[in-house]
Short mmCIF file of C-alpha atoms and ligand atoms in Angstrom, two decimals:
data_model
loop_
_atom_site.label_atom_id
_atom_site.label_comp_id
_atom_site.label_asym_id
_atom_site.label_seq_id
_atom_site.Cartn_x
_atom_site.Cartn_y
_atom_site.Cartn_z
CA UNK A 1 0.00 0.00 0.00
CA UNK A 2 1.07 3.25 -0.62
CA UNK A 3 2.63 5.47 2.46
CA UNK A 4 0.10 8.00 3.21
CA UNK A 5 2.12 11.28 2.55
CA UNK A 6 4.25 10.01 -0.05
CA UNK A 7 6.30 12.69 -1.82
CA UNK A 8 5.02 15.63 1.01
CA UNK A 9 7.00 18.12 2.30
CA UNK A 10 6.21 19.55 5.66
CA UNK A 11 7.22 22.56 7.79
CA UNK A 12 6.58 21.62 10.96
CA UNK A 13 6.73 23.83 14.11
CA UNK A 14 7.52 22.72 18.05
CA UNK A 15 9.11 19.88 16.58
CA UNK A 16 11.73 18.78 19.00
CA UNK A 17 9.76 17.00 21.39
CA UNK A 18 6.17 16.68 22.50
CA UNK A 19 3.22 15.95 19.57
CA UNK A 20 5.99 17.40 17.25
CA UNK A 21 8.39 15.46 17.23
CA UNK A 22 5.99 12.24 17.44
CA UNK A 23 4.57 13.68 14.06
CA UNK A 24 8.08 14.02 12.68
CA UNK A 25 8.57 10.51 13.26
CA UNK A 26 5.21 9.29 12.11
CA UNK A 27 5.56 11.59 8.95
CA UNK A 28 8.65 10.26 7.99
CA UNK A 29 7.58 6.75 8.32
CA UNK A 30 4.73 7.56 5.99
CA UNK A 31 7.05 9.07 3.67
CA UNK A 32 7.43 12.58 3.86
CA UNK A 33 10.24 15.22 4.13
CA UNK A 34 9.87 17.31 6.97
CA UNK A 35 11.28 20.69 7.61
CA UNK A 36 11.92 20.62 11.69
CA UNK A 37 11.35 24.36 13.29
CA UNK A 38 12.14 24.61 17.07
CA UNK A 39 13.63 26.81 19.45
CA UNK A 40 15.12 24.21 21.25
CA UNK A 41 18.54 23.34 19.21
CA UNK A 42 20.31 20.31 21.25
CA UNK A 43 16.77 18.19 20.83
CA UNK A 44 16.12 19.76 17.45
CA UNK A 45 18.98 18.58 15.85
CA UNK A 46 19.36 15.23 17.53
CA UNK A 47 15.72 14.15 16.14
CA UNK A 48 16.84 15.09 12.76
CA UNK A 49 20.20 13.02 12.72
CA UNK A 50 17.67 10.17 14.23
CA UNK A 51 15.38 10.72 11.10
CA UNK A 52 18.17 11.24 8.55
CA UNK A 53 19.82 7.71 9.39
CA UNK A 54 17.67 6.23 6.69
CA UNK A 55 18.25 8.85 4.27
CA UNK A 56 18.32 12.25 3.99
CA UNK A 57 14.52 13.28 5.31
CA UNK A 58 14.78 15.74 7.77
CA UNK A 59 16.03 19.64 7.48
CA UNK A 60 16.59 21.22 11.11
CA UNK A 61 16.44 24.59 11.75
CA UNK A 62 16.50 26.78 15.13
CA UNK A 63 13.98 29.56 15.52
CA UNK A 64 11.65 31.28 17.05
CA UNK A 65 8.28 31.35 15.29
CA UNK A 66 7.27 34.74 16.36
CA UNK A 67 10.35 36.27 14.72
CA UNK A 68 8.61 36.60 11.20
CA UNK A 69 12.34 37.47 8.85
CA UNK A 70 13.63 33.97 10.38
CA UNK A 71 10.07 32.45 9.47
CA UNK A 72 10.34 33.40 6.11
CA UNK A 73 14.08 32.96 5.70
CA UNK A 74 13.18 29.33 6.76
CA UNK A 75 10.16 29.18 4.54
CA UNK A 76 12.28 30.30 1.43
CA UNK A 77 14.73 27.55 2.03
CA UNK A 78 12.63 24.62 2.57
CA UNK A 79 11.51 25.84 -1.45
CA UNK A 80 15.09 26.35 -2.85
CA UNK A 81 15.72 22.95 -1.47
CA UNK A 82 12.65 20.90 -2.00
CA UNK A 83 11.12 22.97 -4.47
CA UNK A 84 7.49 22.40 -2.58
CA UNK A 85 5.88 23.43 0.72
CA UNK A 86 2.93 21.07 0.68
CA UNK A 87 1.96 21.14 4.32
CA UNK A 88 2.45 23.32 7.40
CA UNK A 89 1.85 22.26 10.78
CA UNK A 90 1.53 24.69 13.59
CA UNK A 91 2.11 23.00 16.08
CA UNK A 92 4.80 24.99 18.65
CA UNK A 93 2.81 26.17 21.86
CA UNK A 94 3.38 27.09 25.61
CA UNK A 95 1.36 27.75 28.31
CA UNK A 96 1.95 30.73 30.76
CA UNK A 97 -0.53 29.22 33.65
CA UNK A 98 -2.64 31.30 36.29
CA UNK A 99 -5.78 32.46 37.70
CA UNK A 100 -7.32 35.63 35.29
CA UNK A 101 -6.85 37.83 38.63
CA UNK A 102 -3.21 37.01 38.81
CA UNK A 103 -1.92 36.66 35.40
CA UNK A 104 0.44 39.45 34.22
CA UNK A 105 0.64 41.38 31.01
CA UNK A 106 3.89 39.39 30.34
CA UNK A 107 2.30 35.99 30.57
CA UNK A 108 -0.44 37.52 28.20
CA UNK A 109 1.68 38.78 26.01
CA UNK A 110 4.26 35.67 25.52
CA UNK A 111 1.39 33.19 25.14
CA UNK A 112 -0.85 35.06 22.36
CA UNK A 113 2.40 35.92 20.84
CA UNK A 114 3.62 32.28 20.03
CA UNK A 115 0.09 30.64 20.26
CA UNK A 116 -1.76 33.28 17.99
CA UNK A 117 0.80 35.57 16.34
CA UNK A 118 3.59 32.53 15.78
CA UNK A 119 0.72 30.35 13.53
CA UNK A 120 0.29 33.84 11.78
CA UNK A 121 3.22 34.24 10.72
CA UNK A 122 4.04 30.99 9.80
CA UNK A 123 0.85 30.68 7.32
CA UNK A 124 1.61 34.58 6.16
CA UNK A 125 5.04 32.96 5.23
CA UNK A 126 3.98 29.87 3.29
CA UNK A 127 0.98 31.11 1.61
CA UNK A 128 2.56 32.60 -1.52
CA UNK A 129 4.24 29.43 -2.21
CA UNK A 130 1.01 27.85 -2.09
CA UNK A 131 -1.27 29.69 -3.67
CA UNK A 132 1.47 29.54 -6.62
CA UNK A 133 1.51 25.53 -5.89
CA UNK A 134 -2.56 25.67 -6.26
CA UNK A 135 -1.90 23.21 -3.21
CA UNK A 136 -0.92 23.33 0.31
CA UNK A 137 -2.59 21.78 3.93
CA UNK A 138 -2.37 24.56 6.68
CA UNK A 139 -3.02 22.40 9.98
CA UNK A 140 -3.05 24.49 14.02
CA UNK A 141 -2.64 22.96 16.97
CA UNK A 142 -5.87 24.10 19.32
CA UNK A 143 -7.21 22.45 22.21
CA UNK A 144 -10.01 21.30 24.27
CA UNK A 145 -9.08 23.98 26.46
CA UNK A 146 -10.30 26.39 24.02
CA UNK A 147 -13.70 25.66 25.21
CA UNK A 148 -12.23 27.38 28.48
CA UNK A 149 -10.45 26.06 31.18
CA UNK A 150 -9.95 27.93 34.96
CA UNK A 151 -6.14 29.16 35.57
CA UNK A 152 -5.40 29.03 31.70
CA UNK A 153 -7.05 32.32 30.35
CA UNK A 154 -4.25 33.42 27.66
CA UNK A 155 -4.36 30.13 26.48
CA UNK A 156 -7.30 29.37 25.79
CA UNK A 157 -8.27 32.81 24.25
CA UNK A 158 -4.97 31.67 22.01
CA UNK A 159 -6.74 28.22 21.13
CA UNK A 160 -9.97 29.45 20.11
CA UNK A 161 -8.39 32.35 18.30
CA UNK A 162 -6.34 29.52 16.58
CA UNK A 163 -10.02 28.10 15.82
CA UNK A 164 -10.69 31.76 14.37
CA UNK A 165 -8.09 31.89 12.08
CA UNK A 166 -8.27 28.46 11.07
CA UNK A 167 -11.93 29.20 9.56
CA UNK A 168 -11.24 32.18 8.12
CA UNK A 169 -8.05 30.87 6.46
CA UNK A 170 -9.89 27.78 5.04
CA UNK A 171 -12.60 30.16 3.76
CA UNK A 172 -9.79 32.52 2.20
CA UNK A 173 -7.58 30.08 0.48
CA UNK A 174 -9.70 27.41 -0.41
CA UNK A 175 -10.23 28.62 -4.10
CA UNK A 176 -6.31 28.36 -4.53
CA UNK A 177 -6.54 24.79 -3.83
CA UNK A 178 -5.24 25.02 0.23
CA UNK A 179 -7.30 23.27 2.77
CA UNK A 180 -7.26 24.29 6.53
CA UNK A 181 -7.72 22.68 9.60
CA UNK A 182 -7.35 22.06 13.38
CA UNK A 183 -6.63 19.66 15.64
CA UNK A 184 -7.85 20.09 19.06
CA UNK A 185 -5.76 17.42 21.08
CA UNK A 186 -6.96 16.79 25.25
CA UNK A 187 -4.50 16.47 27.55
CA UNK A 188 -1.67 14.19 25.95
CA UNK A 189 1.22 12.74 27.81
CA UNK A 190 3.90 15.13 27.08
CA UNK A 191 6.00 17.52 28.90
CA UNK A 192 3.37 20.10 28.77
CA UNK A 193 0.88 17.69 30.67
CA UNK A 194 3.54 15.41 32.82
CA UNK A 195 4.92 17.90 34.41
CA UNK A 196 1.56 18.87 36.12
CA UNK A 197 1.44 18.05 39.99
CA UNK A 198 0.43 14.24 39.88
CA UNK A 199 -2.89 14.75 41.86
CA UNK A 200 -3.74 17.29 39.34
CA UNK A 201 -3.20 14.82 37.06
CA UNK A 202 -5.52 11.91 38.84
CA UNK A 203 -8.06 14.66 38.60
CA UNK A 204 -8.17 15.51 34.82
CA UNK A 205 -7.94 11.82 33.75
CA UNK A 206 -10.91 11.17 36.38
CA UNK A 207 -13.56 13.53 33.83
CA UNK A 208 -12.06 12.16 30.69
CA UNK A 209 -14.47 9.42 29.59
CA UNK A 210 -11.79 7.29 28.12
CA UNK A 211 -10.30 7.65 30.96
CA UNK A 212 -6.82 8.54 30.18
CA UNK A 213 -4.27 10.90 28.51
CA UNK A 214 -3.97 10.91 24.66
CA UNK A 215 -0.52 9.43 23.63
CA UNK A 216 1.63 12.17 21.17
CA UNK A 217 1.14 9.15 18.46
CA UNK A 218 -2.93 9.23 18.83
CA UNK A 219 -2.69 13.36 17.97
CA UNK A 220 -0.04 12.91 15.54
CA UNK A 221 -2.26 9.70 13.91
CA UNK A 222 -5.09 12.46 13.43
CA UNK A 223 -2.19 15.49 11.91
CA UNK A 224 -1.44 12.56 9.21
CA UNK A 225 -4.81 11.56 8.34
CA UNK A 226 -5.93 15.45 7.80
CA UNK A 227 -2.05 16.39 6.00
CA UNK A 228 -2.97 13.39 3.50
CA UNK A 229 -4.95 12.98 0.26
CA UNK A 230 -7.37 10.92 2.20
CA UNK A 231 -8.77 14.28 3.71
CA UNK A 232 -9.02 15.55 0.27
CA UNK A 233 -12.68 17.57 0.79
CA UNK A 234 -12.16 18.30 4.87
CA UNK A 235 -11.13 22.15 5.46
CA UNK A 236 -12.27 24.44 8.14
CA UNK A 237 -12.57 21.82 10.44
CA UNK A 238 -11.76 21.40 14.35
CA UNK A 239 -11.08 17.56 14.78
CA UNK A 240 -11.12 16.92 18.26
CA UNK A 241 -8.90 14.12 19.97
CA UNK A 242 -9.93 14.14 23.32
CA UNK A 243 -10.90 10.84 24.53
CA UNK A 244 -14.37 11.87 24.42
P1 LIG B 1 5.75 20.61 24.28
O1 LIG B 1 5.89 21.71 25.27
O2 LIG B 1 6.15 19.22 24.66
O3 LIG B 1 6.53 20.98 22.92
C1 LIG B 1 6.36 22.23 22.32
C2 LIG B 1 7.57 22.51 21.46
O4 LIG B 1 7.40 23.81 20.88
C3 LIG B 1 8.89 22.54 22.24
O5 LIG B 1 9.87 21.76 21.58
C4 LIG B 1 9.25 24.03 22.26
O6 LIG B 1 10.66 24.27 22.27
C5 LIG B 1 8.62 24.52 20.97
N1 LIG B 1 8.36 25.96 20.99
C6 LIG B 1 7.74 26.66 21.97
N2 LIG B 1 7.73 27.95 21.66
C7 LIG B 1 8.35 28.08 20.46
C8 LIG B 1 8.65 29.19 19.62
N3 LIG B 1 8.32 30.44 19.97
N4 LIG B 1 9.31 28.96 18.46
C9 LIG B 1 9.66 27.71 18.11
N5 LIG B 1 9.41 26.62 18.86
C10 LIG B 1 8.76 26.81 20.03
O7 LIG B 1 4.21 20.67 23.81
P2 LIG B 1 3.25 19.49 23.29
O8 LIG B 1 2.56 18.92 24.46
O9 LIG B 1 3.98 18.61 22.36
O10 LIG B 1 2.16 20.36 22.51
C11 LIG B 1 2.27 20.67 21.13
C12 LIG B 1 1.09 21.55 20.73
O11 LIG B 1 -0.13 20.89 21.05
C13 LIG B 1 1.07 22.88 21.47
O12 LIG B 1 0.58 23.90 20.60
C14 LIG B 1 0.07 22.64 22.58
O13 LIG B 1 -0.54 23.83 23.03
C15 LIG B 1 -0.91 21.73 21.89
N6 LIG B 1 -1.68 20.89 22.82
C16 LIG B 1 -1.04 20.08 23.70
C17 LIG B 1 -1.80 19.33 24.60
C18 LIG B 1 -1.16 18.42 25.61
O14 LIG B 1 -1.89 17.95 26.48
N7 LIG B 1 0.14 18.13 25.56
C19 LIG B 1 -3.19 19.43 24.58
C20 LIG B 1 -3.79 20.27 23.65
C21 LIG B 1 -3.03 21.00 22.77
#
């Protein structure tokens, strides 16, 4: 059978660890080239000497998605090299937690600006190429807790805003052949989640009906399906993985 994103080439954002890096892998294995984004250099470029054992795969490069000339510096050489940006995933995120009453502007500021703004940027950057391509997949990482969760306000104004622009892109582009979605992962074992205080933890797994976390590969599973040719007619869609 033939690997789901044969011949793709993906710019992919957060990916040193977490969901991204589990998508790098799983994209990889289903054929694709993936362009690796990530602040984080020593994990960056260790997952893409893992990937480029089998051949060269994987293109690392250290940013930081909010800084828009190093977005589409990185944009512009994913094309020179590959000649094709067929998919972006936004996928880097942090979370700033605490209470509406005690969050400061800073918090507010650094989470919109690499939750919201960085996903701007990013599809700003790669939507020339596309549009000239007639082709491209635009894919954001939101989250259940767009539908609001206490302690996390700048977050999940960013996810639903993510949910915003993910509409309106899929309404704007889709006549130049782009389609535009979101995944909306639950809590997934990652850093992000694992590093919550473990009777926090017993807590959120208690209202999940499934009972437990996501795994990165059960988000990154639903990033493939929606980046392939099987989702050919999906766009402006939220899928959410949440266990229920
Ligand atoms: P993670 O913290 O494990 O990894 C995020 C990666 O993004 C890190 O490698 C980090 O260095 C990178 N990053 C952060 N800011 C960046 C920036 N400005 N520029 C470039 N890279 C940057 O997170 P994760 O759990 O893998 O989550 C991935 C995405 O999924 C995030 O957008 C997150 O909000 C979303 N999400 C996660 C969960 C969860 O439970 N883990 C649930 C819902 C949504």
């Amino acid at each position: 059978m033939e690997k789901r994103l044969s011949q793709k080439t993906i710019f992919l954002t957060g990916a040193a660890r977490g969901i991204g890096a589990t998508c790098a892998r799983i994209f990889v294995s289903q054929g694709a080239k993936v362009f690796l984004v990530d602040r984080d250099q020593v994990a960056l470029e260790a997952l893409a000497a893992e990937l480029n054992q089998a051949g060269e795969v994987a293109i690392p490069r250290v940013l930081d998605i909010t800084n828009r000339a190093d977005v589409e510096q990185a944009v512009r050489s994913m094309h020179e090299v590959w000649g094709r940006v067929d998919v972006l995933i936004n996928n880097a995120g942090i979370t700033r937690d605490s209470l509406t009453a005690k969050m400061t502007e800073e918090a507010w500021d650094q989470v919109i600006a690499v939750n919201l703004k960085g996903p701007m940027i990013c599809t700003q950057a790669v939507f020339p190429i596309m549009k000239e391509q007639q082709s491209g997949v635009i894919l954001s990482a939101s989250s259940v807790s767009a539908l609001g969760n206490i302690g996390q306000a700048n977050y999940a104004a960013s996810k639903s805003g993510l949910i915003g622009l993910t509409k309106t892109w899929a309404l704007e582009f889709a006549r130049f052949g782009i389609r535009v979605n979101a995944v909306a992962p639950g809590f997934t074992a990652t850093e992000m989640v694992t590093t919550i205080p473990e009777e926090i933890q017993a807590k959120l797994v208690a209202q999940i009906p499934l009972r437990r976390f996501a795994t990165p590969e059960e988000i990154a599973k639903a990033y493939t399906f929606l980046a392939s040719d099987d989702a050919s007619y999906i766009t402006g869609q939220v899928l959410y993985v949440d266990g229920g």
